[in-house]
PDB file of C-alpha atoms and ligand atoms in Angstrom:
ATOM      1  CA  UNK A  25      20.498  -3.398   6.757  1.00  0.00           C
ATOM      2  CA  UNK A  26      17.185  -3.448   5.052  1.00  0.00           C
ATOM      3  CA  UNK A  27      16.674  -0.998   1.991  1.00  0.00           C
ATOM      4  CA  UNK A  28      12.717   0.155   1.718  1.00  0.00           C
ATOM      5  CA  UNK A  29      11.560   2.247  -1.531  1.00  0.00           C
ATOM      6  CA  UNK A  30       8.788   4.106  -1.668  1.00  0.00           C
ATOM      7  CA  UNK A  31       7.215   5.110  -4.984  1.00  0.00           C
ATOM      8  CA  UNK A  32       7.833   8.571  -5.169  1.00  0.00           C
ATOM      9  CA  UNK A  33       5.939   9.434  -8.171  1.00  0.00           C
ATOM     10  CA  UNK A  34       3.344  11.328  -6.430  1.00  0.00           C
ATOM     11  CA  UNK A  35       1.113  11.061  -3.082  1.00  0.00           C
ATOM     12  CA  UNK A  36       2.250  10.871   0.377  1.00  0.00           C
ATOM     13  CA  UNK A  37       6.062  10.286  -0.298  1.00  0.00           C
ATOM     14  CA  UNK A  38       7.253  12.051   2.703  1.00  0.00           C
ATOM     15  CA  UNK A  39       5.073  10.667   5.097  1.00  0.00           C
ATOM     16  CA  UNK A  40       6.117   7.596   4.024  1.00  0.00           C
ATOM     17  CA  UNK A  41       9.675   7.720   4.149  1.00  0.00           C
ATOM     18  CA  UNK A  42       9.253   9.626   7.911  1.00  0.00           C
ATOM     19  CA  UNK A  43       7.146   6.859   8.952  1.00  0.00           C
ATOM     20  CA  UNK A  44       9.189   3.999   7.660  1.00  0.00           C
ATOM     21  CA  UNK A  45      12.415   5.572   9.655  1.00  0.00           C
ATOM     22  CA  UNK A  46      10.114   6.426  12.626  1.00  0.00           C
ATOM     23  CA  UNK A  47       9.125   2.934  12.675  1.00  0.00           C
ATOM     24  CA  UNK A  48      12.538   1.781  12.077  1.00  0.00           C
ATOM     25  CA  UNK A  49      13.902   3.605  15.019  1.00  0.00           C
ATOM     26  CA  UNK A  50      11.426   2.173  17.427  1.00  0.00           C
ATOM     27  CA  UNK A  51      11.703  -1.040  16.457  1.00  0.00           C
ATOM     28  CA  UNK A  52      16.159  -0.481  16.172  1.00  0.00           C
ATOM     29  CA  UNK A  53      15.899  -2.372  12.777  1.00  0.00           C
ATOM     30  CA  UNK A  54      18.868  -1.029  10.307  1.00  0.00           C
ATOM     31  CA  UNK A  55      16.663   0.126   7.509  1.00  0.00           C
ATOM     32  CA  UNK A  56      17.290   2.565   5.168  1.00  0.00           C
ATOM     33  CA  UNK A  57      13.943   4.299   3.151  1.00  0.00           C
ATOM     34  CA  UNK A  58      14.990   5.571  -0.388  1.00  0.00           C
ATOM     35  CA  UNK A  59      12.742   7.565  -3.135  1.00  0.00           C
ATOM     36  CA  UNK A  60      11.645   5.318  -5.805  1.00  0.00           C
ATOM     37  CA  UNK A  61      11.376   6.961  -9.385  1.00  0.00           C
ATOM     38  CA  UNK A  62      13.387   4.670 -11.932  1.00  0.00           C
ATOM     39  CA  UNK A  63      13.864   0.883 -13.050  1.00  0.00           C
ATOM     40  CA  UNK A  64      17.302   1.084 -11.274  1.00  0.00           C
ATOM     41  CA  UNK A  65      16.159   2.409  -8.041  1.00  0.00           C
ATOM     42  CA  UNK A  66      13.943  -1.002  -7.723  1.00  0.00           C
ATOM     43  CA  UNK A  67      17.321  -2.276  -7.577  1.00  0.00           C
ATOM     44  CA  UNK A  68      18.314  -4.299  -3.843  1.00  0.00           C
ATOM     45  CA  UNK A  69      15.041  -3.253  -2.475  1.00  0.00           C
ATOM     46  CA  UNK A  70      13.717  -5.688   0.322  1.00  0.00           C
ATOM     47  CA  UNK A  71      10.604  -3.555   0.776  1.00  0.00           C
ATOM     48  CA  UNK A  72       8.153  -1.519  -1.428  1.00  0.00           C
ATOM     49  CA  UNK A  73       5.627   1.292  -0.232  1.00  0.00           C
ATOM     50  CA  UNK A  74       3.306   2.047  -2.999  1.00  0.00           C
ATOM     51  CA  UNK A  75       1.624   5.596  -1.658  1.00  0.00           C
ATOM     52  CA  UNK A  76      -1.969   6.598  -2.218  1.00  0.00           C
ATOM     53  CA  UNK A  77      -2.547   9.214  -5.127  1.00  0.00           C
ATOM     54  CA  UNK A  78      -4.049   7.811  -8.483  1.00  0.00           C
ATOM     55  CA  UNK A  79      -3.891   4.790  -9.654  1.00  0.00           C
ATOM     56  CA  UNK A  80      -4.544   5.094 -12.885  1.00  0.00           C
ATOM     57  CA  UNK A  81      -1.600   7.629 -13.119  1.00  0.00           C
ATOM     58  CA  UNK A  82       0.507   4.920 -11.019  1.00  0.00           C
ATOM     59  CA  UNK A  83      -0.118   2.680 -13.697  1.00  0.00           C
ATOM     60  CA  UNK A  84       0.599   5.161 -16.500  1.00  0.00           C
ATOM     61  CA  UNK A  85       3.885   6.370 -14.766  1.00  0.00           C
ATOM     62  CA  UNK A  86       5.120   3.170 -13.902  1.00  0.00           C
ATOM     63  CA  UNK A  87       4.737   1.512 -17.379  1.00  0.00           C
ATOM     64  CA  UNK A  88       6.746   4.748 -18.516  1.00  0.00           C
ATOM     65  CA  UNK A  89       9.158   4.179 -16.321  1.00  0.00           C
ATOM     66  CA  UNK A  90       9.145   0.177 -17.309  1.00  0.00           C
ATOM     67  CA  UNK A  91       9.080  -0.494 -13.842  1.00  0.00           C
ATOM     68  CA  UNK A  92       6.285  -2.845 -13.996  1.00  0.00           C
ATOM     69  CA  UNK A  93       7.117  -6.381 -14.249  1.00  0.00           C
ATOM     70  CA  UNK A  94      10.059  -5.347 -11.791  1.00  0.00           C
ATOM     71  CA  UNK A  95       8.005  -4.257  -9.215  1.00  0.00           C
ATOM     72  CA  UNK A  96       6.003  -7.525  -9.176  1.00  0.00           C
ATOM     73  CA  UNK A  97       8.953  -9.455  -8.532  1.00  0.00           C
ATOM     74  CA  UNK A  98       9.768  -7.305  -5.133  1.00  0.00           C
ATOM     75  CA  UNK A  99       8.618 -10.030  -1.862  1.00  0.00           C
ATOM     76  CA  UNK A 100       7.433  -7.051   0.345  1.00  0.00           C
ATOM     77  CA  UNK A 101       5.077  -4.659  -1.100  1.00  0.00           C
ATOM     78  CA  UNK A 102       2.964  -1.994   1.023  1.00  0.00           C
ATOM     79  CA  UNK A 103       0.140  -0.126  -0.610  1.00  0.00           C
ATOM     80  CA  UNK A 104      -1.955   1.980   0.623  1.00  0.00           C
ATOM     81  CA  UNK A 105      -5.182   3.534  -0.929  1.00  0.00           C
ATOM     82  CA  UNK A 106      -3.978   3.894  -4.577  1.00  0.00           C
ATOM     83  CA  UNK A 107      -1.199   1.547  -3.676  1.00  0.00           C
ATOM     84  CA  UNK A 108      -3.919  -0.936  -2.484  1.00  0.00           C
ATOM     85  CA  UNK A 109      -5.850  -0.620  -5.558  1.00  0.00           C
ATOM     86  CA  UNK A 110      -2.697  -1.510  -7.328  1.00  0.00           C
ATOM     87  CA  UNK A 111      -2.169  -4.630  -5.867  1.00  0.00           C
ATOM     88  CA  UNK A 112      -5.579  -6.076  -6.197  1.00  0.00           C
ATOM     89  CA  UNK A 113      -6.663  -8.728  -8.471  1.00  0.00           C
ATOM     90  CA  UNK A 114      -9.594  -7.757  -9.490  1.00  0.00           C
ATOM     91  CA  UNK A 115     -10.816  -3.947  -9.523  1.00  0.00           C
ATOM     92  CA  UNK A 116     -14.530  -2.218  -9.853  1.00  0.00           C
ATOM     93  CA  UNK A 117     -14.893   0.969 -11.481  1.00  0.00           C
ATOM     94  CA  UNK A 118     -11.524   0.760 -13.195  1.00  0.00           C
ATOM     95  CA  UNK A 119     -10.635   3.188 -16.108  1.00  0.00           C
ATOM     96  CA  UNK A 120     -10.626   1.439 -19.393  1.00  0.00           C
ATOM     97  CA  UNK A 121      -6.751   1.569 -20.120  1.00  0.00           C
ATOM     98  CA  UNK A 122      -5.800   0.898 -16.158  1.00  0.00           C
ATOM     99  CA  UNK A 123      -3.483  -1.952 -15.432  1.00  0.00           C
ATOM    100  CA  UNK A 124      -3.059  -3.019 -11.836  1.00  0.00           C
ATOM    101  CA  UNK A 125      -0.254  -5.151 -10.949  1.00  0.00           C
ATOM    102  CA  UNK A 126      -2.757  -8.324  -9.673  1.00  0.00           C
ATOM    103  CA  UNK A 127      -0.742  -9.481  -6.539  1.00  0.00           C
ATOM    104  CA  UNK A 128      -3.200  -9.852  -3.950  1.00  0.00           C
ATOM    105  CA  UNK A 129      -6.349 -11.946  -4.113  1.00  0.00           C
ATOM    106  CA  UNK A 130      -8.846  -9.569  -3.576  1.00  0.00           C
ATOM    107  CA  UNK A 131     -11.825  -7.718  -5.293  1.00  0.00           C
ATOM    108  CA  UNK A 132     -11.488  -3.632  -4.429  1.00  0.00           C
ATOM    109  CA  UNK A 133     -13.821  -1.016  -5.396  1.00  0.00           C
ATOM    110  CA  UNK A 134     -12.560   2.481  -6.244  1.00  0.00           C
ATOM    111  CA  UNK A 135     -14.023   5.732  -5.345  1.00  0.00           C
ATOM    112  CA  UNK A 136     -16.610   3.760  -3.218  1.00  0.00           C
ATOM    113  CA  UNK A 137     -17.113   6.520  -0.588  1.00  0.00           C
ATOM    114  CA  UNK A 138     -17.434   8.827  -2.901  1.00  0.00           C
ATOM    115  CA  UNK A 139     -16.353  11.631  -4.460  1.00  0.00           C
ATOM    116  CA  UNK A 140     -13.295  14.092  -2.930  1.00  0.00           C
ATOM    117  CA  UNK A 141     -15.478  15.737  -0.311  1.00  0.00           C
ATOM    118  CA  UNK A 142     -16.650  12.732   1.028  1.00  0.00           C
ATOM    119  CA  UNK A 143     -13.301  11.880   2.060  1.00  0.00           C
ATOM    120  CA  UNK A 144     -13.412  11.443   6.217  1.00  0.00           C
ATOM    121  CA  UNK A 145     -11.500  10.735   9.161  1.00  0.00           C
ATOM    122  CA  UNK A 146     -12.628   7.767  11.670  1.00  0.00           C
ATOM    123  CA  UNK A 147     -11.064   6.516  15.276  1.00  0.00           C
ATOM    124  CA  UNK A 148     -10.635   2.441  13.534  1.00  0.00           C
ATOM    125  CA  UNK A 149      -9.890  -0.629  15.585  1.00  0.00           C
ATOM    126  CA  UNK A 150      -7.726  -2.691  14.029  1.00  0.00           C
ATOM    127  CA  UNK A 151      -5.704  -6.029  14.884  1.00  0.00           C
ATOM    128  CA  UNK A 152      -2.169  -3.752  15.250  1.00  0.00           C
ATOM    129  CA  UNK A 153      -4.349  -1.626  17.651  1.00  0.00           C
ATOM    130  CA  UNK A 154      -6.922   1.201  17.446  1.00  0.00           C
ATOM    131  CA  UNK A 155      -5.904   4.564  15.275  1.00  0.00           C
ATOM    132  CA  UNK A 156      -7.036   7.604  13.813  1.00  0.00           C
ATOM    133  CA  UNK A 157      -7.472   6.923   9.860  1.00  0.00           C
ATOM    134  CA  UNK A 158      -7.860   9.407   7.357  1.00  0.00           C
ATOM    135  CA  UNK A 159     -10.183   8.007   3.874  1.00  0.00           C
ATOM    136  CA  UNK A 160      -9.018  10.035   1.147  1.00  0.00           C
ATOM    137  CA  UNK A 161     -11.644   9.157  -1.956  1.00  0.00           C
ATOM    138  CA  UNK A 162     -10.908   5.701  -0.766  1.00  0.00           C
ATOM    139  CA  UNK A 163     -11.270   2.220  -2.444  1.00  0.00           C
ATOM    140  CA  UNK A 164     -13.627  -0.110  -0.487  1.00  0.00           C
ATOM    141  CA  UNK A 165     -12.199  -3.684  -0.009  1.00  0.00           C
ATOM    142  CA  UNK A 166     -15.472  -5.589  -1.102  1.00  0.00           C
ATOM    143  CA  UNK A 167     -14.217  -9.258  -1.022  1.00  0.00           C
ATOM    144  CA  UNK A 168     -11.184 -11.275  -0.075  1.00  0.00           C
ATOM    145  CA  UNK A 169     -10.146 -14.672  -1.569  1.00  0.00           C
ATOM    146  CA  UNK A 170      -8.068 -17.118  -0.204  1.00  0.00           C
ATOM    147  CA  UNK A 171      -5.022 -16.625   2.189  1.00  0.00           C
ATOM    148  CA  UNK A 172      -5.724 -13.265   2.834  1.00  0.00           C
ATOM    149  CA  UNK A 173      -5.963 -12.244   6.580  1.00  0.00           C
ATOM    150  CA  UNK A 174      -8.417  -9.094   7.505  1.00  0.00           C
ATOM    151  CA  UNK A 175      -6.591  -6.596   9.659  1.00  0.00           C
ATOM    152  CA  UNK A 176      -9.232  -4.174  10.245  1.00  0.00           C
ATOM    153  CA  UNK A 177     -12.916  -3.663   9.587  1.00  0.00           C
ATOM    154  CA  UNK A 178     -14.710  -0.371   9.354  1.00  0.00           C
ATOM    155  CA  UNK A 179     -18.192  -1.514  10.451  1.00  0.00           C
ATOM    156  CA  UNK A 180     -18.662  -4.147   7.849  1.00  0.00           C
ATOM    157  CA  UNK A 181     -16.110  -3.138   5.567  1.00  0.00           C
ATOM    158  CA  UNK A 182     -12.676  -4.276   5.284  1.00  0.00           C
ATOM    159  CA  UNK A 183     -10.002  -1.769   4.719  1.00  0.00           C
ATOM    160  CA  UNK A 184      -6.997  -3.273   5.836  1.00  0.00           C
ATOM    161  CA  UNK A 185      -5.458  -6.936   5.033  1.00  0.00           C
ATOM    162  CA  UNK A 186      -2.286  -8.943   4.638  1.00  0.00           C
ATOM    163  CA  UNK A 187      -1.352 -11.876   2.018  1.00  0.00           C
ATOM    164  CA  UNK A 188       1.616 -14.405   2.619  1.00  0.00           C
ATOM    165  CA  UNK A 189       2.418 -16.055  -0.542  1.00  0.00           C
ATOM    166  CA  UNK A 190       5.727 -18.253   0.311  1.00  0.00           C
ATOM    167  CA  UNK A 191       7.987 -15.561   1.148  1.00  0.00           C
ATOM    168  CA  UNK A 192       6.345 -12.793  -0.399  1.00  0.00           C
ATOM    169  CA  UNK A 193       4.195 -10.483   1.721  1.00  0.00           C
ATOM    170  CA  UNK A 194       1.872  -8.146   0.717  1.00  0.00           C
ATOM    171  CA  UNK A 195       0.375  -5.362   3.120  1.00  0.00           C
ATOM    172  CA  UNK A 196      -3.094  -3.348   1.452  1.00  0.00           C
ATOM    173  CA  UNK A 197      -4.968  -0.268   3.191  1.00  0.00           C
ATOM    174  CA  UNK A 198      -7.796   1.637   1.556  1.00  0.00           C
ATOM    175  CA  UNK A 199      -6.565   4.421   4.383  1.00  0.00           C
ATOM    176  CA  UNK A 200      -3.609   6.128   4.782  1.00  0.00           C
ATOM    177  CA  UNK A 201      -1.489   5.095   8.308  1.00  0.00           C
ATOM    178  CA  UNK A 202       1.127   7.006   7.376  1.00  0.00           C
ATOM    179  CA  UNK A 203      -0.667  10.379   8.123  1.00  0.00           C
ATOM    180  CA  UNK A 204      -1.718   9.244  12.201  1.00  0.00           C
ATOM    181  CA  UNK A 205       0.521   6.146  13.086  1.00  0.00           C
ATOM    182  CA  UNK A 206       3.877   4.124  12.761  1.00  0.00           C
ATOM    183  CA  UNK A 207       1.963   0.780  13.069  1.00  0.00           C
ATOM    184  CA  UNK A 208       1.415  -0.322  10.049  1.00  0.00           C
ATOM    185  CA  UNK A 209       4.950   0.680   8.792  1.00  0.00           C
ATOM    186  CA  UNK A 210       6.006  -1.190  12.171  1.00  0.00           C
ATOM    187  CA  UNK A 211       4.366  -3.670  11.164  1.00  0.00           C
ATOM    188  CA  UNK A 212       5.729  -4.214   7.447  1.00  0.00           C
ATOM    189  CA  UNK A 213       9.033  -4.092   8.830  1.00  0.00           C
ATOM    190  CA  UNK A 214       8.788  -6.828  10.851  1.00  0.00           C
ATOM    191  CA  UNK A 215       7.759  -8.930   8.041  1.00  0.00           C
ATOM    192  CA  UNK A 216      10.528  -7.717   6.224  1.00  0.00           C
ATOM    193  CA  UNK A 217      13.020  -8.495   8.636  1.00  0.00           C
ATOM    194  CA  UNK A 218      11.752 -11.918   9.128  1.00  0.00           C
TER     195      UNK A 218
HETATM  196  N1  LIG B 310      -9.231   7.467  -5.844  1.00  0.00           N
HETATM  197  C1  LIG B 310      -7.861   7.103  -5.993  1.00  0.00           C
HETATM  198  C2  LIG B 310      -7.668   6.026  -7.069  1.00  0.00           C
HETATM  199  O1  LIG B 310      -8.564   5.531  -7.625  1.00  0.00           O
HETATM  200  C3  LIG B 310      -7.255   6.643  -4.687  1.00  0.00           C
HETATM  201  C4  LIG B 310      -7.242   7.767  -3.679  1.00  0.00           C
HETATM  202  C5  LIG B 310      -6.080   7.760  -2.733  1.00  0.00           C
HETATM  203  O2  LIG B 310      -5.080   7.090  -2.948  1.00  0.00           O
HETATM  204  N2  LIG B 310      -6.180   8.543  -1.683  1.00  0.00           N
HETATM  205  O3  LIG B 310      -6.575   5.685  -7.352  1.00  0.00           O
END
């Protein structure tokens, strides 16, 4: 049995958690998805989903919480949109006081579509199969450093990738799968249970 948290400060929480067991259930791994909100609850996770919302309240709420160098010691970690601009290692248009936690080795932009009513939904290919994905004042993935594999491409663009670092794994969207597919959560699972 696998335990996956999801960050439930804020943001797609419940579409998370349903999409982790959905995925779970098709793939008949034992998992179990739990809410996230405290130090102890990062306790015995083998997964994390970080959920799209803000980032720069992520930050704020997770420092609060002194959840942050705990998190970065978690080998799975899932973030998508906000949760992607959290795991970046470098950031454009970041707030003065925002942290991010600097896990994967890539450059992402935030707010690069736009403002709220720019946000759009697109039929994507991407290497787990084609999908509906919803951009919801999404980060743009502008540049990817070493050991990190592209999973999808919008046009140019890339908005989904992967980084293997020894047995850590992290998984970064600038959309948000959990809304229109299981894939992606299929997907992290796997890795988990590897
Ligand atoms: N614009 C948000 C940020 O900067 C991300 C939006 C989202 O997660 N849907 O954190």
């Amino acid at each position: 049995m696998k335990r996956i948290g999801v960050l439930a400060f804020h943001g797609d929480v419940i579409e998370h958690l349903q999409a982790t067991r959905a995925a779970a259930e098709k793939l008949k791994l034992k998992t179990k998805a739990v809410e996230v909100r405290t130090k102890n609850d990062l306790d015995n996770l083998n997964g994390l989903i970080i959920p799209g919302g803000e980032s720069t309240t992520l930050f704020k709420l997770c420092q609060q919480a002194g959840m942050w160098e705990k998190i970065k010691q978690i080998d799975h970690i899932f973030g998508t949109c906000a949760g992607a601009i959290m795991l970046a290692k470098k950031i454009l248009h970041k707030e003065a006081e925002q942290q991010v936690l600097e896990l994967m080795n890539l450059t992402i932009d935030r707010n690069a579509y736009g403002r709220q009513t720019e946000s759009f939904e697109k039929k994507i290919k991407t290497q787990l199969g084609p999908m509906e994905a919803v951009f919801i004042r999404a980060p743009k993935i502008i540049s990817v450093g070493r050991g990190v594999k592209i999973l999808a491409k919008n046009n140019s663009e890339i908005i989904a990738c992967e980084q293997k670092i020894g047995r850590k794994i992290y998984l970064a969207t600038c959309f948000h799968p959990e809304l229109t597919t299981t894939k992606f959560h299929e997907y992290f699972l796997k890795e988990v249970f590897k």
